[in-house]
């Protein structure tokens, strides 16, 4: 496992290109595109203002940089460094910007969700989509990039519009039986659209591509409802995480619940493996201490190493009692993700912030619990294999695979609190992001993850 | 006797006290006696009942007799006077009267005894019943108190229950109220939300107009040059055609998805069918004997077997390729049936195994639990029956005892006692007989011993006789001329020798015997007598001749 030098970064904006060749990173108003392996700067673009959002086009030929404060989107081409494009939303303002799947259109959402403007890089044509809904996840593209679903709100009712992305023709437009639609998500096969209601009501609706309602699922009433939703890559399962600290899994044939994963604060099943992160201070031999100490030694002296230990079950996890009088309570399943091979589901219960649950989908049982010392900031599955990377806001990166679990300290000088990470498309590298820095971690393909050992 | 008095007193109440006392005395001691006897017996009676002054004296004999007559006639006895002879006593009738009176008294005494007995019995019964009554009363009190206590508790519980019900109702009401509040608030909230959203929409609309209609020059895209599409195609115009094409494509996507799913399902189905077929085959191969039996057993066997045959045929014709609908029912039926058979079979095997297991555990000499339980149940039933029988018997007995002693039961009871007694006697008899037998045995052994003794003695005497004869013969040869006086002395006791002796003597004294042939018995007797005398004399005479002395000594030696 190799780590790059720390690179300066702002706004957590560091992305690998979809083809995996480049790494884009922003530093204030500058955009640097580097070679993913050598990290040599290939291009350096300068934007008009501090960049707040970047996104690679699907063909990795363009990068859009959004400056929401100024309502400007700038697009850069990798093929033609001299080519430039600037989209100004003017007084309408800008709150979100994204590429269309074909990589030739940019969808800008204006302030107050007045409209979505679809700008084309190929033609002069501009398309407006009116009444977009201001919600958690209002735009969803199918994985094949053919269709786009947009949540709309008209006359106090929720609607879904399905567009054909090739020519932005409206294919379907239908109202949904929701109180206050909160999010939409296509199944990976692009044929089923999951629509879930606001957290005040547990309700998830499944629509076919042609707008037919396939099924409705409601686990309970009155209490706070759905918090997160994830499709399995095979479109077979739909995992729904909710405020009652449970994940419910629906099947794709009858759309009925297969099972329910609870997240209690005590792990009781003895078949569950609990990896607990423990800290240990490195022992220093006093004879080898020199004055003044070398920088490396000093840093190693004041940093503590962490490693995983297998805990005895039953085990009580660190539980945070949510404040009942606050809105958006920190309770329930806030994050969940299927592994690319459909075999595992990783979840996080927000009121047990230090633990990641990994469920075996084949057995429909809890397989592993990772208990960290700090709160989980982010986790992501390796796109190629069942390998989970976790960061907890410190300078360690944690990897879990069915073979075992490792904790790796990023060997950098100074503080490097990793708050986000994202995998390279090949699964051979990942970019670790802190508030001010970026580090690329290269994993050799041969180097398997050592089970239960710290490196 | 006191009773007799009390009975007679009211009858005699009209007479003087003196007389009454006499009568009582009389009636007791000498009612049926005639005057003479009376006179004789009176003193004794007087002695016995000294405290009574005499009823009849020499002076008032007449009056007493007439009084007695009168009394007797009033009591329905015949007059004691002879009818014909006026004032003369009829002794016969007096005696008869007396006898009857005695009999009457006896009867009365017996009756009195019985009545007393009954009285006692009744008294004890009464006591018992009173005891029972007291006990029951106590029980009644106790249960009454208990009932009161229970009622109190019941009342309290009911109160509690009522309270709880009230609470529950209140809670329910509360819940209902809260739900109502929630729903009302929700509707209010929704309403407000809608109102606000409408306002917001109006504002948005207004803003939109303001922002978009201003011909904002700034809203624009500056692009160096338009780039080509990723797929290299040019953007097409939006027409109905494209719309139709889009529709078509969408349906194509959907269709392909469904096709894919169908394919998956088909594959899955085929696999499942394969498994099913295999299972079926295996089951069939496992189950031929059971099936036969079942077929025989089941009433609708022919129908099912027909069905099975059909299915078998279908099997051959590769029915798996057919759609399920046509054969589904048959298939499921047959599989269900086979499964049931298999289940039965497995259960049977399980049972066997368990039986074998248990047998192995108990090493076969212990009865299996089921048998054991069955047996115990049977035994328990029997015990219960026996108990019931005993109870009924007891009841019957008690009834018999309780019912006021009718004669039969007393007789029966007495019989019972007699029987018991007899049994005891028989036992004693048996013992006695045994003892007697023992005694007899002893006696027999004694007699046998005596006989043996007698025999021995006889043998001994024979010996002695022989010896004496020899002695005698030797003596006779020595003292040829001496008198016969000594010779018979050898003949002591034994008759055989006596009988034989004459022969020998006759042989030796032929000339003597031939003379006295007809009176042979006399000299023999005489000789015997002499012999006895002489022997006794010889015995008494210790020192006579040397020979007798010798003989005596030898005799002593043999004895």
PDB file of N, CA, C and O in Angstrom, chain A residues 83-89 91 104 112-115 120-124 127 130 146-147 153 166-169 171-172 179 189 191 212 252, chain B residues 182 190 197 204-205 207 211-212 216 218-230 238-239 242-243 246-247 250-251 253-254 257-258 261:
ATOM      1  N   UNK A  83     -10.036  25.238 -25.178  1.00  0.00           N
ATOM      2  CA  UNK A  83     -11.500  25.345 -25.288  1.00  0.00           C
ATOM      3  C   UNK A  83     -12.068  25.734 -23.939  1.00  0.00           C
ATOM      4  O   UNK A  83     -11.604  25.275 -22.895  1.00  0.00           O
ATOM      5  N   UNK A  84     -13.053  26.584 -23.978  1.00  0.00           N
ATOM      6  CA  UNK A  84     -13.663  26.958 -22.711  1.00  0.00           C
ATOM      7  C   UNK A  84     -15.137  27.231 -22.929  1.00  0.00           C
ATOM      8  O   UNK A  84     -15.596  27.497 -24.047  1.00  0.00           O
ATOM      9  N   UNK A  85     -15.857  27.145 -21.860  1.00  0.00           N
ATOM     10  CA  UNK A  85     -17.294  27.378 -21.908  1.00  0.00           C
ATOM     11  C   UNK A  85     -17.705  27.925 -20.565  1.00  0.00           C
ATOM     12  O   UNK A  85     -17.256  27.460 -19.522  1.00  0.00           O
ATOM     13  N   UNK A  86     -18.537  28.958 -20.603  1.00  0.00           N
ATOM     14  CA  UNK A  86     -19.005  29.555 -19.344  1.00  0.00           C
ATOM     15  C   UNK A  86     -20.519  29.709 -19.403  1.00  0.00           C
ATOM     16  O   UNK A  86     -21.052  30.232 -20.382  1.00  0.00           O
ATOM     17  N   UNK A  87     -21.179  29.185 -18.421  1.00  0.00           N
ATOM     18  CA  UNK A  87     -22.633  29.333 -18.360  1.00  0.00           C
ATOM     19  C   UNK A  87     -22.956  30.239 -17.184  1.00  0.00           C
ATOM     20  O   UNK A  87     -22.556  29.957 -16.054  1.00  0.00           O
ATOM     21  N   UNK A  88     -23.664  31.281 -17.486  1.00  0.00           N
ATOM     22  CA  UNK A  88     -24.028  32.238 -16.443  1.00  0.00           C
ATOM     23  C   UNK A  88     -25.527  32.181 -16.223  1.00  0.00           C
ATOM     24  O   UNK A  88     -26.308  32.367 -17.156  1.00  0.00           O
ATOM     25  N   UNK A  89     -25.950  31.855 -15.007  1.00  0.00           N
ATOM     26  CA  UNK A  89     -27.387  31.788 -14.718  1.00  0.00           C
ATOM     27  C   UNK A  89     -27.924  33.158 -14.328  1.00  0.00           C
ATOM     28  O   UNK A  89     -29.119  33.326 -14.122  1.00  0.00           O
ATOM     29  N   UNK A  91     -29.233  36.456 -12.658  1.00  0.00           N
ATOM     30  CA  UNK A  91     -29.953  36.768 -11.432  1.00  0.00           C
ATOM     31  C   UNK A  91     -30.812  35.603 -10.961  1.00  0.00           C
ATOM     32  O   UNK A  91     -31.296  35.597  -9.830  1.00  0.00           O
ATOM     33  N   UNK A 104     -22.771  15.793 -22.693  1.00  0.00           N
ATOM     34  CA  UNK A 104     -22.834  16.943 -23.587  1.00  0.00           C
ATOM     35  C   UNK A 104     -23.874  17.964 -23.135  1.00  0.00           C
ATOM     36  O   UNK A 104     -24.095  18.950 -23.807  1.00  0.00           O
ATOM     37  N   UNK A 112     -34.212  28.773  -5.584  1.00  0.00           N
ATOM     38  CA  UNK A 112     -35.627  28.548  -5.268  1.00  0.00           C
ATOM     39  C   UNK A 112     -36.253  27.474  -6.143  1.00  0.00           C
ATOM     40  O   UNK A 112     -37.466  27.372  -6.231  1.00  0.00           O
ATOM     41  N   UNK A 113     -35.427  26.715  -6.820  1.00  0.00           N
ATOM     42  CA  UNK A 113     -35.923  25.644  -7.686  1.00  0.00           C
ATOM     43  C   UNK A 113     -36.983  26.152  -8.657  1.00  0.00           C
ATOM     44  O   UNK A 113     -38.031  25.546  -8.841  1.00  0.00           O
ATOM     45  N   UNK A 114     -36.668  27.288  -9.224  1.00  0.00           N
ATOM     46  CA  UNK A 114     -37.616  27.851 -10.194  1.00  0.00           C
ATOM     47  C   UNK A 114     -37.666  26.998 -11.441  1.00  0.00           C
ATOM     48  O   UNK A 114     -38.723  26.766 -12.001  1.00  0.00           O
ATOM     49  N   UNK A 115     -36.509  26.577 -11.874  1.00  0.00           N
ATOM     50  CA  UNK A 115     -36.468  25.730 -13.062  1.00  0.00           C
ATOM     51  C   UNK A 115     -35.131  25.042 -13.155  1.00  0.00           C
ATOM     52  O   UNK A 115     -34.169  25.398 -12.471  1.00  0.00           O
ATOM     53  N   UNK A 120     -26.845  22.667 -23.651  1.00  0.00           N
ATOM     54  CA  UNK A 120     -26.172  21.690 -24.503  1.00  0.00           C
ATOM     55  C   UNK A 120     -24.841  22.247 -24.955  1.00  0.00           C
ATOM     56  O   UNK A 120     -24.710  23.448 -25.208  1.00  0.00           O
ATOM     57  N   UNK A 121     -23.856  21.354 -25.017  1.00  0.00           N
ATOM     58  CA  UNK A 121     -22.556  21.772 -25.543  1.00  0.00           C
ATOM     59  C   UNK A 121     -22.477  21.559 -27.048  1.00  0.00           C
ATOM     60  O   UNK A 121     -21.510  21.956 -27.680  1.00  0.00           O
ATOM     61  N   UNK A 122     -23.488  20.900 -27.588  1.00  0.00           N
ATOM     62  CA  UNK A 122     -23.444  20.585 -29.012  1.00  0.00           C
ATOM     63  C   UNK A 122     -24.242  21.606 -29.829  1.00  0.00           C
ATOM     64  O   UNK A 122     -23.865  21.934 -30.941  1.00  0.00           O
ATOM     65  N   UNK A 123     -25.360  22.004 -29.251  1.00  0.00           N
ATOM     66  CA  UNK A 123     -26.211  22.931 -29.988  1.00  0.00           C
ATOM     67  C   UNK A 123     -26.483  24.141 -29.106  1.00  0.00           C
ATOM     68  O   UNK A 123     -26.160  24.168 -27.916  1.00  0.00           O
ATOM     69  N   UNK A 124     -27.089  25.075 -29.717  1.00  0.00           N
ATOM     70  CA  UNK A 124     -27.422  26.291 -28.976  1.00  0.00           C
ATOM     71  C   UNK A 124     -28.687  26.118 -28.134  1.00  0.00           C
ATOM     72  O   UNK A 124     -29.050  27.007 -27.385  1.00  0.00           O
ATOM     73  N   UNK A 127     -33.020  24.072 -22.780  1.00  0.00           N
ATOM     74  CA  UNK A 127     -34.291  23.451 -22.389  1.00  0.00           C
ATOM     75  C   UNK A 127     -34.581  23.804 -20.937  1.00  0.00           C
ATOM     76  O   UNK A 127     -33.682  23.822 -20.111  1.00  0.00           O
ATOM     77  N   UNK A 130     -39.665  23.099 -15.766  1.00  0.00           N
ATOM     78  CA  UNK A 130     -40.259  23.959 -14.750  1.00  0.00           C
ATOM     79  C   UNK A 130     -40.690  23.149 -13.528  1.00  0.00           C
ATOM     80  O   UNK A 130     -40.878  21.942 -13.602  1.00  0.00           O
ATOM     81  N   UNK A 146     -30.099   6.516 -20.402  1.00  0.00           N
ATOM     82  CA  UNK A 146     -31.122   6.793 -21.403  1.00  0.00           C
ATOM     83  C   UNK A 146     -32.213   7.702 -20.865  1.00  0.00           C
ATOM     84  O   UNK A 146     -32.767   8.488 -21.605  1.00  0.00           O
ATOM     85  N   UNK A 147     -32.530   7.519 -19.616  1.00  0.00           N
ATOM     86  CA  UNK A 147     -33.701   8.216 -19.092  1.00  0.00           C
ATOM     87  C   UNK A 147     -33.347   9.012 -17.859  1.00  0.00           C
ATOM     88  O   UNK A 147     -32.437   8.650 -17.107  1.00  0.00           O
ATOM     89  N   UNK A 153     -43.182  19.493  -8.425  1.00  0.00           N
ATOM     90  CA  UNK A 153     -44.246  19.841  -7.480  1.00  0.00           C
ATOM     91  C   UNK A 153     -45.124  20.892  -8.157  1.00  0.00           C
ATOM     92  O   UNK A 153     -44.661  21.992  -8.480  1.00  0.00           O
ATOM     93  N   UNK A 166     -31.628  11.428 -24.704  1.00  0.00           N
ATOM     94  CA  UNK A 166     -31.022  11.697 -26.001  1.00  0.00           C
ATOM     95  C   UNK A 166     -31.587  12.969 -26.620  1.00  0.00           C
ATOM     96  O   UNK A 166     -30.848  13.743 -27.202  1.00  0.00           O
ATOM     97  N   UNK A 167     -32.894  13.157 -26.502  1.00  0.00           N
ATOM     98  CA  UNK A 167     -33.456  14.374 -27.098  1.00  0.00           C
ATOM     99  C   UNK A 167     -34.309  15.173 -26.107  1.00  0.00           C
ATOM    100  O   UNK A 167     -35.046  16.058 -26.507  1.00  0.00           O
ATOM    101  N   UNK A 168     -34.229  14.836 -24.869  1.00  0.00           N
ATOM    102  CA  UNK A 168     -34.936  15.559 -23.795  1.00  0.00           C
ATOM    103  C   UNK A 168     -36.433  15.636 -24.050  1.00  0.00           C
ATOM    104  O   UNK A 168     -37.080  16.613 -23.751  1.00  0.00           O
ATOM    105  N   UNK A 169     -36.931  14.585 -24.641  1.00  0.00           N
ATOM    106  CA  UNK A 169     -38.361  14.527 -24.857  1.00  0.00           C
ATOM    107  C   UNK A 169     -39.021  13.951 -23.612  1.00  0.00           C
ATOM    108  O   UNK A 169     -38.497  13.010 -23.000  1.00  0.00           O
ATOM    109  N   UNK A 171     -41.197  11.718 -21.733  1.00  0.00           N
ATOM    110  CA  UNK A 171     -41.740  10.388 -22.038  1.00  0.00           C
ATOM    111  C   UNK A 171     -42.987  10.120 -21.219  1.00  0.00           C
ATOM    112  O   UNK A 171     -43.999   9.657 -21.739  1.00  0.00           O
ATOM    113  N   UNK A 172     -42.874  10.362 -19.958  1.00  0.00           N
ATOM    114  CA  UNK A 172     -44.007  10.094 -19.067  1.00  0.00           C
ATOM    115  C   UNK A 172     -44.106  11.224 -18.058  1.00  0.00           C
ATOM    116  O   UNK A 172     -43.099  11.799 -17.643  1.00  0.00           O
ATOM    117  N   UNK A 179     -47.167  12.319   0.132  1.00  0.00           N
ATOM    118  CA  UNK A 179     -47.479  13.573   0.824  1.00  0.00           C
ATOM    119  C   UNK A 179     -46.516  14.657   0.372  1.00  0.00           C
ATOM    120  O   UNK A 179     -46.929  15.724  -0.048  1.00  0.00           O
ATOM    121  N   UNK A 189     -31.148  -1.583 -13.314  1.00  0.00           N
ATOM    122  CA  UNK A 189     -31.536  -2.041 -14.641  1.00  0.00           C
ATOM    123  C   UNK A 189     -32.367  -0.992 -15.388  1.00  0.00           C
ATOM    124  O   UNK A 189     -32.745  -1.194 -16.531  1.00  0.00           O
ATOM    125  N   UNK A 191     -35.433   0.035 -15.062  1.00  0.00           N
ATOM    126  CA  UNK A 191     -36.834  -0.248 -15.339  1.00  0.00           C
ATOM    127  C   UNK A 191     -37.764   0.081 -14.182  1.00  0.00           C
ATOM    128  O   UNK A 191     -38.969   0.122 -14.356  1.00  0.00           O
ATOM    129  N   UNK A 212     -46.331   3.011 -14.563  1.00  0.00           N
ATOM    130  CA  UNK A 212     -47.285   2.217 -13.784  1.00  0.00           C
ATOM    131  C   UNK A 212     -46.779   2.071 -12.356  1.00  0.00           C
ATOM    132  O   UNK A 212     -45.575   1.909 -12.136  1.00  0.00           O
ATOM    133  N   UNK A 252     -37.523  -8.053  -5.672  1.00  0.00           N
ATOM    134  CA  UNK A 252     -37.948  -7.411  -6.905  1.00  0.00           C
ATOM    135  C   UNK A 252     -39.061  -8.169  -7.623  1.00  0.00           C
ATOM    136  O   UNK A 252     -39.485  -7.761  -8.684  1.00  0.00           O
TER     137      UNK A 252
ATOM    138  N   UNK B 182     -53.643  14.484  16.994  1.00  0.00           N
ATOM    139  CA  UNK B 182     -52.598  14.313  15.981  1.00  0.00           C
ATOM    140  C   UNK B 182     -53.176  14.500  14.589  1.00  0.00           C
ATOM    141  O   UNK B 182     -52.634  15.246  13.758  1.00  0.00           O
ATOM    142  N   UNK B 190     -51.155  20.145   7.166  1.00  0.00           N
ATOM    143  CA  UNK B 190     -51.188  19.969   5.716  1.00  0.00           C
ATOM    144  C   UNK B 190     -51.862  21.166   5.042  1.00  0.00           C
ATOM    145  O   UNK B 190     -51.396  21.654   4.006  1.00  0.00           O
ATOM    146  N   UNK B 197     -47.501  26.764   0.525  1.00  0.00           N
ATOM    147  CA  UNK B 197     -46.910  26.353  -0.736  1.00  0.00           C
ATOM    148  C   UNK B 197     -47.517  27.150  -1.892  1.00  0.00           C
ATOM    149  O   UNK B 197     -46.809  27.522  -2.835  1.00  0.00           O
ATOM    150  N   UNK B 204     -42.893  32.284  -6.449  1.00  0.00           N
ATOM    151  CA  UNK B 204     -41.967  31.704  -7.409  1.00  0.00           C
ATOM    152  C   UNK B 204     -42.320  32.130  -8.824  1.00  0.00           C
ATOM    153  O   UNK B 204     -41.456  32.521  -9.624  1.00  0.00           O
ATOM    154  N   UNK B 205     -43.628  32.048  -9.069  1.00  0.00           N
ATOM    155  CA  UNK B 205     -44.117  32.422 -10.390  1.00  0.00           C
ATOM    156  C   UNK B 205     -43.729  33.877 -10.699  1.00  0.00           C
ATOM    157  O   UNK B 205     -43.222  34.203 -11.782  1.00  0.00           O
ATOM    158  N   UNK B 207     -41.438  35.645  -9.239  1.00  0.00           N
ATOM    159  CA  UNK B 207     -39.986  35.748  -9.355  1.00  0.00           C
ATOM    160  C   UNK B 207     -39.545  35.304 -10.741  1.00  0.00           C
ATOM    161  O   UNK B 207     -38.693  35.943 -11.384  1.00  0.00           O
ATOM    162  N   UNK B 211     -37.536  37.480 -13.117  1.00  0.00           N
ATOM    163  CA  UNK B 211     -36.160  37.132 -13.473  1.00  0.00           C
ATOM    164  C   UNK B 211     -36.050  36.797 -14.942  1.00  0.00           C
ATOM    165  O   UNK B 211     -35.143  37.259 -15.637  1.00  0.00           O
ATOM    166  N   UNK B 212     -37.000  36.002 -15.402  1.00  0.00           N
ATOM    167  CA  UNK B 212     -36.858  35.479 -16.766  1.00  0.00           C
ATOM    168  C   UNK B 212     -37.310  36.477 -17.833  1.00  0.00           C
ATOM    169  O   UNK B 212     -36.804  36.459 -18.938  1.00  0.00           O
ATOM    170  N   UNK B 216     -32.677  38.924 -19.299  1.00  0.00           N
ATOM    171  CA  UNK B 216     -31.380  39.015 -18.640  1.00  0.00           C
ATOM    172  C   UNK B 216     -30.293  38.646 -19.621  1.00  0.00           C
ATOM    173  O   UNK B 216     -30.202  37.498 -20.072  1.00  0.00           O
ATOM    174  N   UNK B 218     -27.427  38.376 -18.968  1.00  0.00           N
ATOM    175  CA  UNK B 218     -26.390  37.580 -18.324  1.00  0.00           C
ATOM    176  C   UNK B 218     -26.659  36.094 -18.475  1.00  0.00           C
ATOM    177  O   UNK B 218     -25.733  35.303 -18.526  1.00  0.00           O
ATOM    178  N   UNK B 219     -27.950  35.749 -18.530  1.00  0.00           N
ATOM    179  CA  UNK B 219     -28.249  34.337 -18.670  1.00  0.00           C
ATOM    180  C   UNK B 219     -27.859  33.901 -20.059  1.00  0.00           C
ATOM    181  O   UNK B 219     -28.572  34.146 -21.034  1.00  0.00           O
ATOM    182  N   UNK B 220     -26.708  33.312 -20.092  1.00  0.00           N
ATOM    183  CA  UNK B 220     -26.220  32.933 -21.416  1.00  0.00           C
ATOM    184  C   UNK B 220     -25.114  31.925 -21.263  1.00  0.00           C
ATOM    185  O   UNK B 220     -24.594  31.710 -20.160  1.00  0.00           O
ATOM    186  N   UNK B 221     -24.781  31.298 -22.381  1.00  0.00           N
ATOM    187  CA  UNK B 221     -23.670  30.375 -22.380  1.00  0.00           C
ATOM    188  C   UNK B 221     -22.646  30.878 -23.389  1.00  0.00           C
ATOM    189  O   UNK B 221     -22.967  31.082 -24.546  1.00  0.00           O
ATOM    190  N   UNK B 222     -21.473  31.090 -22.866  1.00  0.00           N
ATOM    191  CA  UNK B 222     -20.398  31.457 -23.785  1.00  0.00           C
ATOM    192  C   UNK B 222     -19.613  30.205 -24.057  1.00  0.00           C
ATOM    193  O   UNK B 222     -19.136  29.546 -23.125  1.00  0.00           O
ATOM    194  N   UNK B 223     -19.529  29.868 -25.293  1.00  0.00           N
ATOM    195  CA  UNK B 223     -18.815  28.653 -25.641  1.00  0.00           C
ATOM    196  C   UNK B 223     -17.896  28.959 -26.803  1.00  0.00           C
ATOM    197  O   UNK B 223     -18.250  29.750 -27.688  1.00  0.00           O
ATOM    198  N   UNK B 224     -16.704  28.396 -26.743  1.00  0.00           N
ATOM    199  CA  UNK B 224     -15.752  28.677 -27.804  1.00  0.00           C
ATOM    200  C   UNK B 224     -16.283  28.106 -29.102  1.00  0.00           C
ATOM    201  O   UNK B 224     -16.400  28.793 -30.105  1.00  0.00           O
ATOM    202  N   UNK B 225     -16.569  26.831 -29.074  1.00  0.00           N
ATOM    203  CA  UNK B 225     -17.232  26.222 -30.229  1.00  0.00           C
ATOM    204  C   UNK B 225     -17.992  25.007 -29.746  1.00  0.00           C
ATOM    205  O   UNK B 225     -17.627  24.398 -28.738  1.00  0.00           O
ATOM    206  N   UNK B 226     -19.061  24.714 -30.430  1.00  0.00           N
ATOM    207  CA  UNK B 226     -19.876  23.572 -30.011  1.00  0.00           C
ATOM    208  C   UNK B 226     -19.130  22.292 -30.327  1.00  0.00           C
ATOM    209  O   UNK B 226     -18.489  22.163 -31.354  1.00  0.00           O
ATOM    210  N   UNK B 227     -19.232  21.389 -29.416  1.00  0.00           N
ATOM    211  CA  UNK B 227     -18.519  20.122 -29.599  1.00  0.00           C
ATOM    212  C   UNK B 227     -19.458  19.080 -30.170  1.00  0.00           C
ATOM    213  O   UNK B 227     -20.696  19.223 -30.098  1.00  0.00           O
ATOM    214  N   UNK B 228     -18.870  18.095 -30.706  1.00  0.00           N
ATOM    215  CA  UNK B 228     -19.692  17.009 -31.267  1.00  0.00           C
ATOM    216  C   UNK B 228     -20.275  16.136 -30.181  1.00  0.00           C
ATOM    217  O   UNK B 228     -19.806  16.124 -29.044  1.00  0.00           O
ATOM    218  N   UNK B 229     -21.285  15.430 -30.560  1.00  0.00           N
ATOM    219  CA  UNK B 229     -21.892  14.510 -29.580  1.00  0.00           C
ATOM    220  C   UNK B 229     -20.949  13.348 -29.300  1.00  0.00           C
ATOM    221  O   UNK B 229     -20.088  13.024 -30.114  1.00  0.00           O
ATOM    222  N   UNK B 230     -21.154  12.773 -28.174  1.00  0.00           N
ATOM    223  CA  UNK B 230     -20.284  11.662 -27.793  1.00  0.00           C
ATOM    224  C   UNK B 230     -20.453  10.508 -28.759  1.00  0.00           C
ATOM    225  O   UNK B 230     -19.485   9.822 -29.108  1.00  0.00           O
ATOM    226  N   UNK B 238     -37.177  17.371 -32.569  1.00  0.00           N
ATOM    227  CA  UNK B 238     -38.204  16.663 -31.819  1.00  0.00           C
ATOM    228  C   UNK B 238     -39.492  16.670 -32.612  1.00  0.00           C
ATOM    229  O   UNK B 238     -40.054  17.731 -32.880  1.00  0.00           O
ATOM    230  N   UNK B 239     -39.916  15.495 -32.998  1.00  0.00           N
ATOM    231  CA  UNK B 239     -41.144  15.390 -33.773  1.00  0.00           C
ATOM    232  C   UNK B 239     -41.989  14.269 -33.164  1.00  0.00           C
ATOM    233  O   UNK B 239     -41.580  13.605 -32.216  1.00  0.00           O
ATOM    234  N   UNK B 242     -40.096  11.072 -33.467  1.00  0.00           N
ATOM    235  CA  UNK B 242     -39.128  10.784 -32.403  1.00  0.00           C
ATOM    236  C   UNK B 242     -39.850  10.341 -31.142  1.00  0.00           C
ATOM    237  O   UNK B 242     -39.384   9.442 -30.430  1.00  0.00           O
ATOM    238  N   UNK B 243     -40.997  10.984 -30.950  1.00  0.00           N
ATOM    239  CA  UNK B 243     -41.768  10.609 -29.763  1.00  0.00           C
ATOM    240  C   UNK B 243     -42.155   9.138 -29.832  1.00  0.00           C
ATOM    241  O   UNK B 243     -41.967   8.373 -28.884  1.00  0.00           O
ATOM    242  N   UNK B 246     -39.230   7.052 -29.287  1.00  0.00           N
ATOM    243  CA  UNK B 246     -38.882   6.988 -27.865  1.00  0.00           C
ATOM    244  C   UNK B 246     -39.755   5.989 -27.121  1.00  0.00           C
ATOM    245  O   UNK B 246     -39.266   5.204 -26.329  1.00  0.00           O
ATOM    246  N   UNK B 247     -41.070   6.101 -27.397  1.00  0.00           N
ATOM    247  CA  UNK B 247     -42.019   5.168 -26.790  1.00  0.00           C
ATOM    248  C   UNK B 247     -41.574   3.746 -27.062  1.00  0.00           C
ATOM    249  O   UNK B 247     -41.456   2.910 -26.164  1.00  0.00           O
ATOM    250  N   UNK B 250     -38.603   2.776 -25.209  1.00  0.00           N
ATOM    251  CA  UNK B 250     -38.914   2.522 -23.807  1.00  0.00           C
ATOM    252  C   UNK B 250     -39.520   1.141 -23.636  1.00  0.00           C
ATOM    253  O   UNK B 250     -39.114   0.358 -22.783  1.00  0.00           O
ATOM    254  N   UNK B 251     -40.491   0.883 -24.500  1.00  0.00           N
ATOM    255  CA  UNK B 251     -41.121  -0.435 -24.391  1.00  0.00           C
ATOM    256  C   UNK B 251     -40.123  -1.544 -24.673  1.00  0.00           C
ATOM    257  O   UNK B 251     -40.177  -2.606 -24.057  1.00  0.00           O
ATOM    258  N   UNK B 253     -37.013  -1.437 -23.975  1.00  0.00           N
ATOM    259  CA  UNK B 253     -36.214  -1.598 -22.742  1.00  0.00           C
ATOM    260  C   UNK B 253     -36.985  -2.442 -21.746  1.00  0.00           C
ATOM    261  O   UNK B 253     -36.467  -3.422 -21.186  1.00  0.00           O
ATOM    262  N   UNK B 254     -38.255  -2.026 -21.564  1.00  0.00           N
ATOM    263  CA  UNK B 254     -39.076  -2.765 -20.605  1.00  0.00           C
ATOM    264  C   UNK B 254     -39.197  -4.219 -21.001  1.00  0.00           C
ATOM    265  O   UNK B 254     -39.043  -5.134 -20.186  1.00  0.00           O
ATOM    266  N   UNK B 257     -36.178  -6.128 -20.446  1.00  0.00           N
ATOM    267  CA  UNK B 257     -36.046  -6.414 -19.017  1.00  0.00           C
ATOM    268  C   UNK B 257     -36.935  -7.585 -18.623  1.00  0.00           C
ATOM    269  O   UNK B 257     -36.498  -8.528 -17.953  1.00  0.00           O
ATOM    270  N   UNK B 258     -38.181  -7.497 -19.082  1.00  0.00           N
ATOM    271  CA  UNK B 258     -39.100  -8.576 -18.739  1.00  0.00           C
ATOM    272  C   UNK B 258     -38.640  -9.895 -19.326  1.00  0.00           C
ATOM    273  O   UNK B 258     -38.731 -10.944 -18.693  1.00  0.00           O
ATOM    274  N   UNK B 261     -35.972 -11.201 -17.304  1.00  0.00           N
ATOM    275  CA  UNK B 261     -36.488 -11.770 -16.065  1.00  0.00           C
ATOM    276  C   UNK B 261     -37.161 -13.097 -16.319  1.00  0.00           C
ATOM    277  O   UNK B 261     -37.014 -14.047 -15.551  1.00  0.00           O
TER     278      UNK B 261
END
